[in-house]
Amino acid sequence: MSFTIKTHLEPVQSNKVKKTEYNLIQVKGTWKCKVGKNFSQNLKGCVSAAKISESTTERGTSWTVVSPIVFTYKVIQSQGLLDPSNDTLLLGHIRDPQQLETMRSSTTPLRRFVVIDEIVYNLYGRQLIDYLQAFNAVYRILPLPTTEENKSMELAMKILEEVHKFSLDRRTEPIIAIGGGVCLDIVGLAASLYRRRTPYIRVPTTLLSYVDASVGAKNGVNFADCKNKLGSYIPPVAAFLDSSFLQTVPRRHISNGLAEILKMALMKHRGLFELLEIHGSFLLDSKFQTQGLQGGDSDAASVCTRLAIETMLEELAPNLWEDDLDRLVDFGHLISPALEMKVLPSLLHGEAVNIDMSYMVYVARERGFLTEKEKIRIISCMVGLELPVWHQDCTLAMVKQSLCERLKHSGGFVRMPLPTGLGNAEIFNDTSDETLYKAYVRWCDELSTKPPHIPNREHIIDVVQ
Amino acid sequence: MAVYPGTEFSLQQVNGTWTRQVGQCEKAGRVSASKILESKSEHGHTWTVVSPIVFTYRVIQCHNLLDVGNDTLLWGHIGDQEELKAIRRKSQPIRRFVAIDETVNHLYGLQITQYFEARNVVCRILSLPTTEENKSMELVTKVLEEVHRFGIDRRSEPIIAIGGGVCLDVVGLAASLYRRRTPYIRIPTTLLAYIDASVGAKTGVNFANGKNKIGSYIPPIATFLDRSFIQTIPRRQISNGMAEMLKMALMKHHGLFEILEKEGRKLLDSRFQSSDRTSLDDHEDDASVSTRIAIETMLEELAPNLWEDDLDRLVDFGHLISPELEMKVLPALLHGEAVNIDMSLMVYIAHQRGLLTVEEKARITKCMLGLELPVWHQECSLALVQRALGNRLKHSAGCLRMPLPTGLGCAEIFHDISDDVLCQAFQRWSDELGVRQQNINTNNAGKEFQRDDHNRR
C-alpha cells in the first residue's frame, strides 16, 4: 500500500468500489502489504500464507483477512508406553529431529503435568510414577473421576487451577491426558483454554477412545444437560496409542469400541468388515493383546487397529473443524445421541451407536442399497461382536424427532450416511417417511426378539435389485 | 520446514468418501489441503496429520452503524453477494443475540432496539457489567446460559458483541466455546478497542489473578468500526486509545506519527469525529486517515501471525513492562497509559543505543505529552523493569525480543540489552521526565474533572 497522506481524495462515484489484494512480506522484522506477485528481488523476506484484501467505497474501507493456521499432529502406535526404555510418552510429540536430540541429551529435568482418570490411576498409577521417576522428571499427577456426569466446565476449571499452580511452560511442557474419551475431552478443553492454547497429549486407555476420541480435533464438556455443548476443535500435538491398556478393559467396553470400528468398516472398508466378521470373537476374547506378538503387524488385532485409525484419519483430516456437514463418520450418530441421553446410563456410547447403525442398515435395505444377504451378514457381525441391535426405547417417534433435529442443525438437509454395499456408503437427503416406517417395522419384527431372529443366510437367494 | 520421513498421502473425496492417495490425485474429485504422512517403526505405525484451517474475517469501517437504512449490522459479515441474496429471500424470521456492555447499553440501547425492530429482527439484548474485575469465566458462563436459552442457529445467527475490549474479549470467548465454535461479530465502542481488540483473533478472561490467562485465538467473522461511538467516551479514554495508535506509528508508520504530532490535540478535542459527515464525497480528514492507518498497520502485523506462533512481534512494543506496571497500580493506570509509559522508557533506551537521535527522542516525547499521556510513573522502578524483562525472557523461549524504534516510524526487534545501557537509559528517563510528569500530575489534580457518565475501561 502506498501511504501518501492525502487530506482530500478525488470524489468517488457512488457505485465505484476499489478493490486491492495484498500479499504480506516480512522484511527485517516488519510485515508489509505488497500488491502483486512479482516482488522486488531486493526484498528478501518471508512471504506469509495470509492475505489481506482491501475494498474502498464512499462509505469507508473494508478489509478481508484470510489467514490459514496449520495444525500438525502425530498419532503414534507404541508398545510399552510406561516402559522406562521407551521415551515416547515424554518426547514422542517432538517432530524436529534436532530438537529431539537436544532434549534427549539435556540434563535439565523434564517437567510434566499429567491428568489421569481415577480408575486408570488405580491400575497404572504405580507404573506411571516409576516411569516418570526413571526419567528424573518433575511431575504432578492429577487423578480425576472422569465420568459423563462430571464432564463439565467446573472440572475443566479445576484442572486449570492445578495446571496454573504447576507453572507450566507451554512451549516445552505439554499436558498429558491418560484415560477414556471423557478424560481426553475435558483435558483437551482445559489445555485449549490455558494461555489461549497449551499443547496437550492424548493417551487413550479404552478401545473406543483408541479409535475415536484420540485421532480427531474435538474436545468438550457437557452444558445445560446437553452433550458436548461447550468445547473446541484444537487437536492434541500427539496421541500415543498403546493397546496394552486394553487388557484391563471390561469385555463390554471392548464391544463398545468395536462398534466404532464397525462403523468405519461399514462406511469405507470391506476388508475391515470381513476381519470383524471372521475375527470379532477372537478380538473380544484376546482384548487386542495379540498385537505384534509374532513379530510383524499382520495379525488381526494390528490390522484392525491400523485400518480403524487410517479410515478415521482419512475422514477427519480434510474436515478437522467440521466445516463440511456431509460426514460419513456421522453414521450411527443421528439417532444415538437422543437414545443415549434418554436411557443414560444403561447404554454405552458404542452400544447406542450400534443400535442406530442397525436400524440404518434396515433403511438401506429398504431402499435397495443392500441385498438381503448383506444385511444379514452385517447384523450377524454385530451380534457376534456382542453389541445390541435393537432397543425398545428407540421408537419411531424418537427416530423422527432425531432426524428433525438433524435437519435443523445441518443447514436444512438430513445428510444421512447409508451403506451402499459392504464397505461403501454415500450420504442421502431424500429418505421418505414411508421408507423409514417400513424399515422400522421390519427392524422390530426381526430383531426385537431375544435372541434376534436373523434368517440363516445360506437360505437366502439374492435377488438382483 | 521439517522433513517428515515416510509416505505422504493426499486426500481426495470421491462420491462423498475421502481416500488417501500417494502422489498426484488422478481421478476427478475434490482434493483437500490436508495431508497425512505415514511411517512405520517396530512398535507400529505413526501418522502425522497436517491440516490447515483458514480463518476469514472482515473488518468494515462505516458511518452510522445504527442507522436503520444501514445493512451492515445485520449483513456486513456476509461477503458473497449471492449468499446474501439467498438469505434475504428466506421467509424465516431473522434472529440475533446481542451482548452489550451495561454503560453502552444505557447510551445506545434504545437506538439498537429500534434498529432491530425496524428490520423485524427477533432480538435478545443482554446487558453486562464488563469491567476488568468481572472479566472471568463466571461472566462467560452467564453469557453462555443466555445464548443457550435464546437458542441459536450458529450457521446463520452470529452473536453480536458491542462494547469495549473487556466486553469483546468475554463474548468472543463465550462464542468460541459454544458448540465448539459459534460465529460472532465485534463492535468496538472505545478507541482502544477500535484499534486494538477488534482486529485480532484473541479472546480471553482473567484467571488466578493473571490477565487473560484463559482464552482462545478464534477471530470474529466480522468487526464493524463506527467512529461515532467514540463521541461519548471521556477524554482520558481517548488518549488511552491514542497510545495504541502511537505504538503502531512508532513501529511502522512515519506518516501516522506526523498526524499524531501535529493534529493530536485536535483529534482529542474532536473525539475523532469527522468535521463534515454529511458530505457525500470521500473526504478523508485526519480522523479517518489516522484510524484507517492504525487498522492497516495492525492488520499487517496480526494477519501473518494470527495465533502468535512467531514470538517476534512488533505489536509487543509498549507491552514488555506495562503488564506488570498495570497490575501493580491497578486501577490507577489505564491500559494505554501503562503502555505509553513503557514506550516512553523504550524510546530512551533506543536513544541510548544510538538508534534514535536526540531530536527524534524529543519529538516523540513531546507528541506523547501532546496526546495527554503519562510519560513516567514513580512505580515504574528499575527493579520492576528488570523483573518484567526477566519474565519476558522466560516466556519468550529465552530471547528478549525487545522491539525498539530505529527512526521515526520504523523499528526492529533486539535480543540483547546490557545492564549498563538499561541503567543509563533509565536514569536519564527518570531525570528528564520524572519531574515533568510530576508537574503535570499536580496541575491535573488542581483542575476540575468533567464527570462523564460514560466512564469505564
mmCIF file of N, CA and C in Angstrom, chain B residues 49-152:
data_model
loop_
_atom_site.group_PDB
_atom_site.id
_atom_site.type_symbol
_atom_site.label_atom_id
_atom_site.label_comp_id
_atom_site.label_asym_id
_atom_site.label_seq_id
_atom_site.Cartn_x
_atom_site.Cartn_y
_atom_site.Cartn_z
ATOM 1 N N VAL B 49 -0.641 -35.817 10.820
ATOM 2 C CA VAL B 49 -1.714 -35.117 10.114
ATOM 3 C C VAL B 49 -1.324 -33.659 9.974
ATOM 4 N N VAL B 50 -1.421 -33.136 8.766
ATOM 5 C CA VAL B 50 -1.152 -31.710 8.552
ATOM 6 C C VAL B 50 -2.417 -31.112 7.962
ATOM 7 N N SER B 51 -3.068 -30.270 8.729
ATOM 8 C CA SER B 51 -4.378 -29.792 8.318
ATOM 9 C C SER B 51 -4.504 -28.284 8.496
ATOM 10 N N PRO B 52 -4.591 -27.537 7.397
ATOM 11 C CA PRO B 52 -4.737 -26.088 7.542
ATOM 12 C C PRO B 52 -6.201 -25.707 7.737
ATOM 13 N N ILE B 53 -6.426 -24.808 8.649
ATOM 14 C CA ILE B 53 -7.765 -24.260 8.834
ATOM 15 C C ILE B 53 -7.666 -22.790 8.450
ATOM 16 N N VAL B 54 -8.534 -22.367 7.537
ATOM 17 C CA VAL B 54 -8.416 -20.993 7.067
ATOM 18 C C VAL B 54 -9.411 -20.105 7.789
ATOM 19 N N PHE B 55 -8.910 -19.070 8.433
ATOM 20 C CA PHE B 55 -9.777 -18.096 9.076
ATOM 21 C C PHE B 55 -9.968 -16.915 8.141
ATOM 22 N N THR B 56 -11.216 -16.598 7.888
ATOM 23 C CA THR B 56 -11.504 -15.447 7.037
ATOM 24 C C THR B 56 -12.370 -14.512 7.828
ATOM 25 N N TYR B 57 -11.971 -13.261 7.919
ATOM 26 C CA TYR B 57 -12.856 -12.316 8.597
ATOM 27 C C TYR B 57 -12.765 -10.933 7.982
ATOM 28 N N ARG B 58 -13.833 -10.190 8.158
ATOM 29 C CA ARG B 58 -13.933 -8.872 7.548
ATOM 30 C C ARG B 58 -13.840 -7.785 8.617
ATOM 31 N N VAL B 59 -13.171 -6.735 8.263
ATOM 32 C CA VAL B 59 -13.124 -5.568 9.137
ATOM 33 C C VAL B 59 -13.722 -4.436 8.311
ATOM 34 N N ILE B 60 -14.859 -3.929 8.751
ATOM 35 C CA ILE B 60 -15.578 -2.949 7.936
ATOM 36 C C ILE B 60 -15.716 -1.628 8.677
ATOM 37 N N GLN B 61 -15.250 -0.569 8.027
ATOM 38 C CA GLN B 61 -15.436 0.770 8.584
ATOM 39 C C GLN B 61 -16.691 1.352 7.970
ATOM 40 N N CYS B 62 -17.528 1.933 8.771
ATOM 41 C CA CYS B 62 -18.687 2.597 8.177
ATOM 42 C C CYS B 62 -19.153 3.712 9.093
ATOM 43 N N HIS B 63 -20.055 4.535 8.558
ATOM 44 C CA HIS B 63 -20.674 5.572 9.383
ATOM 45 C C HIS B 63 -22.056 5.082 9.781
ATOM 46 N N ASN B 64 -22.549 5.560 10.869
ATOM 47 C CA ASN B 64 -23.946 5.335 11.227
ATOM 48 C C ASN B 64 -24.371 3.872 11.174
ATOM 49 N N LEU B 65 -23.674 3.077 11.942
ATOM 50 C CA LEU B 65 -23.970 1.652 12.013
ATOM 51 C C LEU B 65 -25.399 1.399 12.487
ATOM 52 N N LEU B 66 -25.895 2.246 13.388
ATOM 53 C CA LEU B 66 -27.216 2.034 13.978
ATOM 54 C C LEU B 66 -28.324 2.737 13.208
ATOM 55 N N ASP B 67 -27.984 3.250 12.041
ATOM 56 C CA ASP B 67 -28.955 3.870 11.167
ATOM 57 C C ASP B 67 -29.803 2.773 10.537
ATOM 58 N N VAL B 68 -31.101 2.902 10.619
ATOM 59 C CA VAL B 68 -31.968 1.833 10.119
ATOM 60 C C VAL B 68 -31.718 1.500 8.645
ATOM 61 N N GLY B 69 -31.291 2.511 7.905
ATOM 62 C CA GLY B 69 -31.029 2.270 6.491
ATOM 63 C C GLY B 69 -29.725 1.552 6.201
ATOM 64 N N ASN B 70 -28.901 1.350 7.222
ATOM 65 C CA ASN B 70 -27.587 0.738 7.018
ATOM 66 C C ASN B 70 -27.646 -0.765 7.298
ATOM 67 N N ASP B 71 -27.336 -1.545 6.253
ATOM 68 C CA ASP B 71 -27.413 -3.009 6.337
ATOM 69 C C ASP B 71 -26.324 -3.668 7.147
ATOM 70 N N THR B 72 -25.228 -2.939 7.358
ATOM 71 C CA THR B 72 -24.013 -3.565 7.888
ATOM 72 C C THR B 72 -24.230 -4.391 9.145
ATOM 73 N N LEU B 73 -24.925 -3.836 10.114
ATOM 74 C CA LEU B 73 -25.074 -4.524 11.398
ATOM 75 C C LEU B 73 -25.676 -5.913 11.229
ATOM 76 N N LEU B 74 -26.584 -6.018 10.266
ATOM 77 C CA LEU B 74 -27.273 -7.287 10.067
ATOM 78 C C LEU B 74 -26.553 -8.201 9.080
ATOM 79 N N TRP B 75 -26.003 -7.620 8.015
ATOM 80 C CA TRP B 75 -25.466 -8.445 6.928
ATOM 81 C C TRP B 75 -24.013 -8.194 6.581
ATOM 82 N N GLY B 76 -23.372 -7.291 7.295
ATOM 83 C CA GLY B 76 -22.000 -6.928 6.924
ATOM 84 C C GLY B 76 -21.021 -8.084 6.929
ATOM 85 N N HIS B 77 -21.362 -9.154 7.658
ATOM 86 C CA HIS B 77 -20.421 -10.270 7.761
ATOM 87 C C HIS B 77 -20.457 -11.167 6.529
ATOM 88 N N ILE B 78 -21.446 -10.977 5.678
ATOM 89 C CA ILE B 78 -21.553 -11.831 4.505
ATOM 90 C C ILE B 78 -20.901 -11.151 3.316
ATOM 91 N N GLY B 79 -19.862 -11.754 2.806
ATOM 92 C CA GLY B 79 -19.112 -11.126 1.722
ATOM 93 C C GLY B 79 -19.669 -11.478 0.358
ATOM 94 N N ASP B 80 -20.272 -12.656 0.282
ATOM 95 C CA ASP B 80 -20.703 -13.143 -1.015
ATOM 96 C C ASP B 80 -22.097 -12.636 -1.357
ATOM 97 N N GLN B 81 -22.215 -11.902 -2.453
ATOM 98 C CA GLN B 81 -23.494 -11.295 -2.828
ATOM 99 C C GLN B 81 -24.590 -12.327 -3.058
ATOM 100 N N GLU B 82 -24.215 -13.437 -3.665
ATOM 101 C CA GLU B 82 -25.202 -14.485 -3.949
ATOM 102 C C GLU B 82 -25.765 -15.058 -2.659
ATOM 103 N N GLU B 83 -24.847 -15.304 -1.731
ATOM 104 C CA GLU B 83 -25.261 -15.846 -0.443
ATOM 105 C C GLU B 83 -26.204 -14.863 0.251
ATOM 106 N N LEU B 84 -25.878 -13.594 0.176
ATOM 107 C CA LEU B 84 -26.689 -12.559 0.812
ATOM 108 C C LEU B 84 -28.090 -12.543 0.208
ATOM 109 N N LYS B 85 -28.150 -12.620 -1.118
ATOM 110 C CA LYS B 85 -29.467 -12.629 -1.782
ATOM 111 C C LYS B 85 -30.286 -13.819 -1.325
ATOM 112 N N ALA B 86 -29.645 -14.982 -1.277
ATOM 113 C CA ALA B 86 -30.353 -16.202 -0.882
ATOM 114 C C ALA B 86 -30.916 -16.086 0.523
ATOM 115 N N ILE B 87 -30.119 -15.529 1.426
ATOM 116 C CA ILE B 87 -30.580 -15.395 2.813
ATOM 117 C C ILE B 87 -31.745 -14.432 2.911
ATOM 118 N N ARG B 88 -31.671 -13.353 2.162
ATOM 119 C CA ARG B 88 -32.732 -12.341 2.261
ATOM 120 C C ARG B 88 -34.039 -12.821 1.679
ATOM 121 N N ARG B 89 -33.932 -13.845 0.801
ATOM 122 C CA ARG B 89 -35.147 -14.377 0.202
ATOM 123 C C ARG B 89 -35.883 -15.293 1.178
ATOM 124 N N LYS B 90 -35.184 -15.773 2.177
ATOM 125 C CA LYS B 90 -35.804 -16.729 3.105
ATOM 126 C C LYS B 90 -36.896 -16.054 3.916
ATOM 127 N N SER B 91 -37.913 -16.860 4.244
ATOM 128 C CA SER B 91 -39.048 -16.265 4.944
ATOM 129 C C SER B 91 -38.921 -16.362 6.458
ATOM 130 N N GLN B 92 -37.964 -17.187 6.924
ATOM 131 C CA GLN B 92 -37.882 -17.328 8.385
ATOM 132 C C GLN B 92 -37.466 -16.009 9.021
ATOM 133 N N PRO B 93 -37.939 -15.776 10.244
ATOM 134 C CA PRO B 93 -37.565 -14.522 10.918
ATOM 135 C C PRO B 93 -36.070 -14.487 11.192
ATOM 136 N N ILE B 94 -35.508 -13.299 11.115
ATOM 137 C CA ILE B 94 -34.096 -13.132 11.416
ATOM 138 C C ILE B 94 -33.966 -13.009 12.922
ATOM 139 N N ARG B 95 -32.958 -13.681 13.488
ATOM 140 C CA ARG B 95 -32.767 -13.643 14.940
ATOM 141 C C ARG B 95 -31.343 -13.234 15.257
ATOM 142 N N ARG B 96 -31.211 -12.428 16.341
ATOM 143 C CA ARG B 96 -29.859 -12.047 16.745
ATOM 144 C C ARG B 96 -29.763 -11.978 18.265
ATOM 145 N N PHE B 97 -28.616 -12.474 18.776
ATOM 146 C CA PHE B 97 -28.330 -12.354 20.202
ATOM 147 C C PHE B 97 -27.256 -11.285 20.345
ATOM 148 N N VAL B 98 -27.542 -10.265 21.140
ATOM 149 C CA VAL B 98 -26.598 -9.152 21.301
ATOM 150 C C VAL B 98 -26.139 -9.060 22.750
ATOM 151 N N ALA B 99 -24.841 -9.126 22.984
ATOM 152 C CA ALA B 99 -24.295 -8.936 24.332
ATOM 153 C C ALA B 99 -23.632 -7.567 24.345
ATOM 154 N N ILE B 100 -24.057 -6.730 25.281
ATOM 155 C CA ILE B 100 -23.613 -5.336 25.246
ATOM 156 C C ILE B 100 -23.182 -4.874 26.626
ATOM 157 N N ASP B 101 -22.143 -4.069 26.652
ATOM 158 C CA ASP B 101 -21.695 -3.507 27.921
ATOM 159 C C ASP B 101 -22.808 -2.640 28.519
ATOM 160 N N GLU B 102 -22.977 -2.759 29.802
ATOM 161 C CA GLU B 102 -24.033 -2.041 30.543
ATOM 162 C C GLU B 102 -24.094 -0.552 30.240
ATOM 163 N N THR B 103 -22.930 0.085 30.336
ATOM 164 C CA THR B 103 -22.870 1.537 30.130
ATOM 165 C C THR B 103 -23.200 1.892 28.683
ATOM 166 N N VAL B 104 -22.722 1.100 27.765
ATOM 167 C CA VAL B 104 -23.001 1.353 26.351
ATOM 168 C C VAL B 104 -24.490 1.156 26.091
ATOM 169 N N ASN B 105 -25.071 0.195 26.765
ATOM 170 C CA ASN B 105 -26.496 -0.065 26.601
ATOM 171 C C ASN B 105 -27.320 1.137 27.072
ATOM 172 N N HIS B 106 -26.854 1.709 28.144
ATOM 173 C CA HIS B 106 -27.517 2.888 28.694
ATOM 174 C C HIS B 106 -27.553 4.022 27.673
ATOM 175 N N LEU B 107 -26.459 4.155 26.904
ATOM 176 C CA LEU B 107 -26.364 5.245 25.933
ATOM 177 C C LEU B 107 -26.966 4.913 24.574
ATOM 178 N N TYR B 108 -26.830 3.649 24.142
ATOM 179 C CA TYR B 108 -27.216 3.312 22.776
ATOM 180 C C TYR B 108 -28.276 2.221 22.690
ATOM 181 N N GLY B 109 -28.680 1.699 23.844
ATOM 182 C CA GLY B 109 -29.613 0.580 23.864
ATOM 183 C C GLY B 109 -30.886 0.845 23.080
ATOM 184 N N LEU B 110 -31.413 2.027 23.239
ATOM 185 C CA LEU B 110 -32.674 2.361 22.569
ATOM 186 C C LEU B 110 -32.501 2.344 21.055
ATOM 187 N N GLN B 111 -31.428 2.978 20.598
ATOM 188 C CA GLN B 111 -31.160 3.000 19.156
ATOM 189 C C GLN B 111 -31.030 1.593 18.591
ATOM 190 N N ILE B 112 -30.360 0.733 19.360
ATOM 191 C CA ILE B 112 -30.147 -0.639 18.899
ATOM 192 C C ILE B 112 -31.479 -1.367 18.803
ATOM 193 N N THR B 113 -32.299 -1.212 19.844
ATOM 194 C CA THR B 113 -33.615 -1.856 19.835
ATOM 195 C C THR B 113 -34.431 -1.369 18.642
ATOM 196 N N GLN B 114 -34.387 -0.065 18.412
ATOM 197 C CA GLN B 114 -35.158 0.491 17.302
ATOM 198 C C GLN B 114 -34.677 -0.043 15.963
ATOM 199 N N TYR B 115 -33.364 -0.189 15.832
ATOM 200 C CA TYR B 115 -32.810 -0.729 14.591
ATOM 201 C C TYR B 115 -33.381 -2.110 14.304
ATOM 202 N N PHE B 116 -33.322 -2.975 15.298
ATOM 203 C CA PHE B 116 -33.772 -4.345 15.073
ATOM 204 C C PHE B 116 -35.290 -4.423 14.890
ATOM 205 N N GLU B 117 -36.008 -3.578 15.593
ATOM 206 C CA GLU B 117 -37.459 -3.579 15.436
ATOM 207 C C GLU B 117 -37.839 -3.168 14.029
ATOM 208 N N ALA B 118 -37.169 -2.114 13.554
ATOM 209 C CA ALA B 118 -37.485 -1.617 12.213
ATOM 210 C C ALA B 118 -37.221 -2.676 11.155
ATOM 211 N N ARG B 119 -36.317 -3.596 11.467
ATOM 212 C CA ARG B 119 -35.983 -4.613 10.481
ATOM 213 C C ARG B 119 -36.593 -5.970 10.802
ATOM 214 N N ASN B 120 -37.564 -5.981 11.714
ATOM 215 C CA ASN B 120 -38.248 -7.238 12.060
ATOM 216 C C ASN B 120 -37.311 -8.339 12.512
ATOM 217 N N VAL B 121 -36.344 -7.976 13.308
ATOM 218 C CA VAL B 121 -35.419 -8.987 13.808
ATOM 219 C C VAL B 121 -35.826 -9.370 15.224
ATOM 220 N N VAL B 122 -35.890 -10.666 15.468
ATOM 221 C CA VAL B 122 -36.142 -11.150 16.826
ATOM 222 C C VAL B 122 -34.818 -11.042 17.565
ATOM 223 N N CYS B 123 -34.798 -10.235 18.606
ATOM 224 C CA CYS B 123 -33.519 -9.887 19.194
ATOM 225 C C CYS B 123 -33.520 -10.043 20.707
ATOM 226 N N ARG B 124 -32.422 -10.573 21.259
ATOM 227 C CA ARG B 124 -32.272 -10.609 22.713
ATOM 228 C C ARG B 124 -31.049 -9.775 23.032
ATOM 229 N N ILE B 125 -31.249 -8.753 23.844
ATOM 230 C CA ILE B 125 -30.123 -7.892 24.201
ATOM 231 C C ILE B 125 -29.726 -8.187 25.637
ATOM 232 N N LEU B 126 -28.515 -8.670 25.827
ATOM 233 C CA LEU B 126 -28.037 -8.997 27.168
ATOM 234 C C LEU B 126 -27.048 -7.928 27.606
ATOM 235 N N SER B 127 -27.432 -7.202 28.653
ATOM 236 C CA SER B 127 -26.577 -6.126 29.137
ATOM 237 C C SER B 127 -25.666 -6.661 30.234
ATOM 238 N N LEU B 128 -24.363 -6.389 30.151
ATOM 239 C CA LEU B 128 -23.413 -6.963 31.104
ATOM 240 C C LEU B 128 -22.504 -5.912 31.721
ATOM 241 N N PRO B 129 -22.154 -6.085 32.989
ATOM 242 C CA PRO B 129 -21.195 -5.157 33.596
ATOM 243 C C PRO B 129 -19.789 -5.605 33.241
ATOM 244 N N THR B 130 -19.263 -5.154 32.108
ATOM 245 C CA THR B 130 -17.969 -5.678 31.665
ATOM 246 C C THR B 130 -16.838 -4.778 32.141
ATOM 247 N N THR B 131 -16.285 -5.165 33.285
ATOM 248 C CA THR B 131 -15.139 -4.443 33.821
ATOM 249 C C THR B 131 -13.993 -5.433 33.948
ATOM 250 N N GLU B 132 -12.796 -4.905 34.155
ATOM 251 C CA GLU B 132 -11.618 -5.759 34.299
ATOM 252 C C GLU B 132 -11.802 -6.727 35.463
ATOM 253 N N GLU B 133 -12.460 -6.266 36.523
ATOM 254 C CA GLU B 133 -12.666 -7.122 37.698
ATOM 255 C C GLU B 133 -13.616 -8.287 37.420
ATOM 256 N N ASN B 134 -14.588 -8.057 36.538
ATOM 257 C CA ASN B 134 -15.577 -9.088 36.196
ATOM 258 C C ASN B 134 -15.123 -10.024 35.105
ATOM 259 N N LYS B 135 -13.976 -9.726 34.509
ATOM 260 C CA LYS B 135 -13.563 -10.425 33.300
ATOM 261 C C LYS B 135 -13.146 -11.858 33.647
ATOM 262 N N SER B 136 -14.136 -12.710 33.841
ATOM 263 C CA SER B 136 -13.867 -14.047 34.352
ATOM 264 C C SER B 136 -14.720 -15.097 33.670
ATOM 265 N N MET B 137 -14.433 -16.338 33.973
ATOM 266 C CA MET B 137 -15.198 -17.449 33.422
ATOM 267 C C MET B 137 -16.656 -17.406 33.882
ATOM 268 N N GLU B 138 -16.901 -16.863 35.052
ATOM 269 C CA GLU B 138 -18.291 -16.763 35.531
ATOM 270 C C GLU B 138 -19.117 -15.928 34.567
ATOM 271 N N LEU B 139 -18.538 -14.812 34.131
ATOM 272 C CA LEU B 139 -19.267 -13.942 33.222
ATOM 273 C C LEU B 139 -19.488 -14.639 31.880
ATOM 274 N N VAL B 140 -18.476 -15.375 31.441
ATOM 275 C CA VAL B 140 -18.612 -16.131 30.203
ATOM 276 C C VAL B 140 -19.745 -17.141 30.326
ATOM 277 N N THR B 141 -19.803 -17.827 31.459
ATOM 278 C CA THR B 141 -20.855 -18.826 31.686
ATOM 279 C C THR B 141 -22.220 -18.174 31.651
ATOM 280 N N LYS B 142 -22.319 -16.985 32.218
ATOM 281 C CA LYS B 142 -23.591 -16.274 32.201
ATOM 282 C C LYS B 142 -24.024 -15.994 30.757
ATOM 283 N N VAL B 143 -23.091 -15.531 29.952
ATOM 284 C CA VAL B 143 -23.408 -15.277 28.548
ATOM 285 C C VAL B 143 -23.867 -16.571 27.875
ATOM 286 N N LEU B 144 -23.146 -17.659 28.148
ATOM 287 C CA LEU B 144 -23.478 -18.948 27.541
ATOM 288 C C LEU B 144 -24.877 -19.418 27.916
ATOM 289 N N GLU B 145 -25.243 -19.224 29.171
ATOM 290 C CA GLU B 145 -26.582 -19.651 29.598
ATOM 291 C C GLU B 145 -27.652 -18.896 28.821
ATOM 292 N N GLU B 146 -27.438 -17.608 28.651
ATOM 293 C CA GLU B 146 -28.423 -16.801 27.932
ATOM 294 C C GLU B 146 -28.463 -17.150 26.452
ATOM 295 N N VAL B 147 -27.294 -17.383 25.877
ATOM 296 C CA VAL B 147 -27.244 -17.769 24.461
ATOM 297 C C VAL B 147 -28.003 -19.079 24.265
ATOM 298 N N HIS B 148 -27.786 -19.995 25.189
ATOM 299 C CA HIS B 148 -28.421 -21.308 25.099
ATOM 300 C C HIS B 148 -29.932 -21.184 25.218
ATOM 301 N N ARG B 149 -30.359 -20.324 26.147
ATOM 302 C CA ARG B 149 -31.792 -20.115 26.349
ATOM 303 C C ARG B 149 -32.445 -19.522 25.101
ATOM 304 N N PHE B 150 -31.738 -18.632 24.450
ATOM 305 C CA PHE B 150 -32.262 -17.972 23.253
ATOM 306 C C PHE B 150 -32.320 -18.963 22.091
ATOM 307 N N GLY B 151 -31.405 -19.925 22.098
ATOM 308 C CA GLY B 151 -31.374 -20.885 21.001
ATOM 309 C C GLY B 151 -30.809 -20.231 19.760
ATOM 310 N N ILE B 152 -29.655 -20.686 19.334
ATOM 311 C CA ILE B 152 -29.019 -20.033 18.191
ATOM 312 C C ILE B 152 -28.740 -21.040 17.089
#
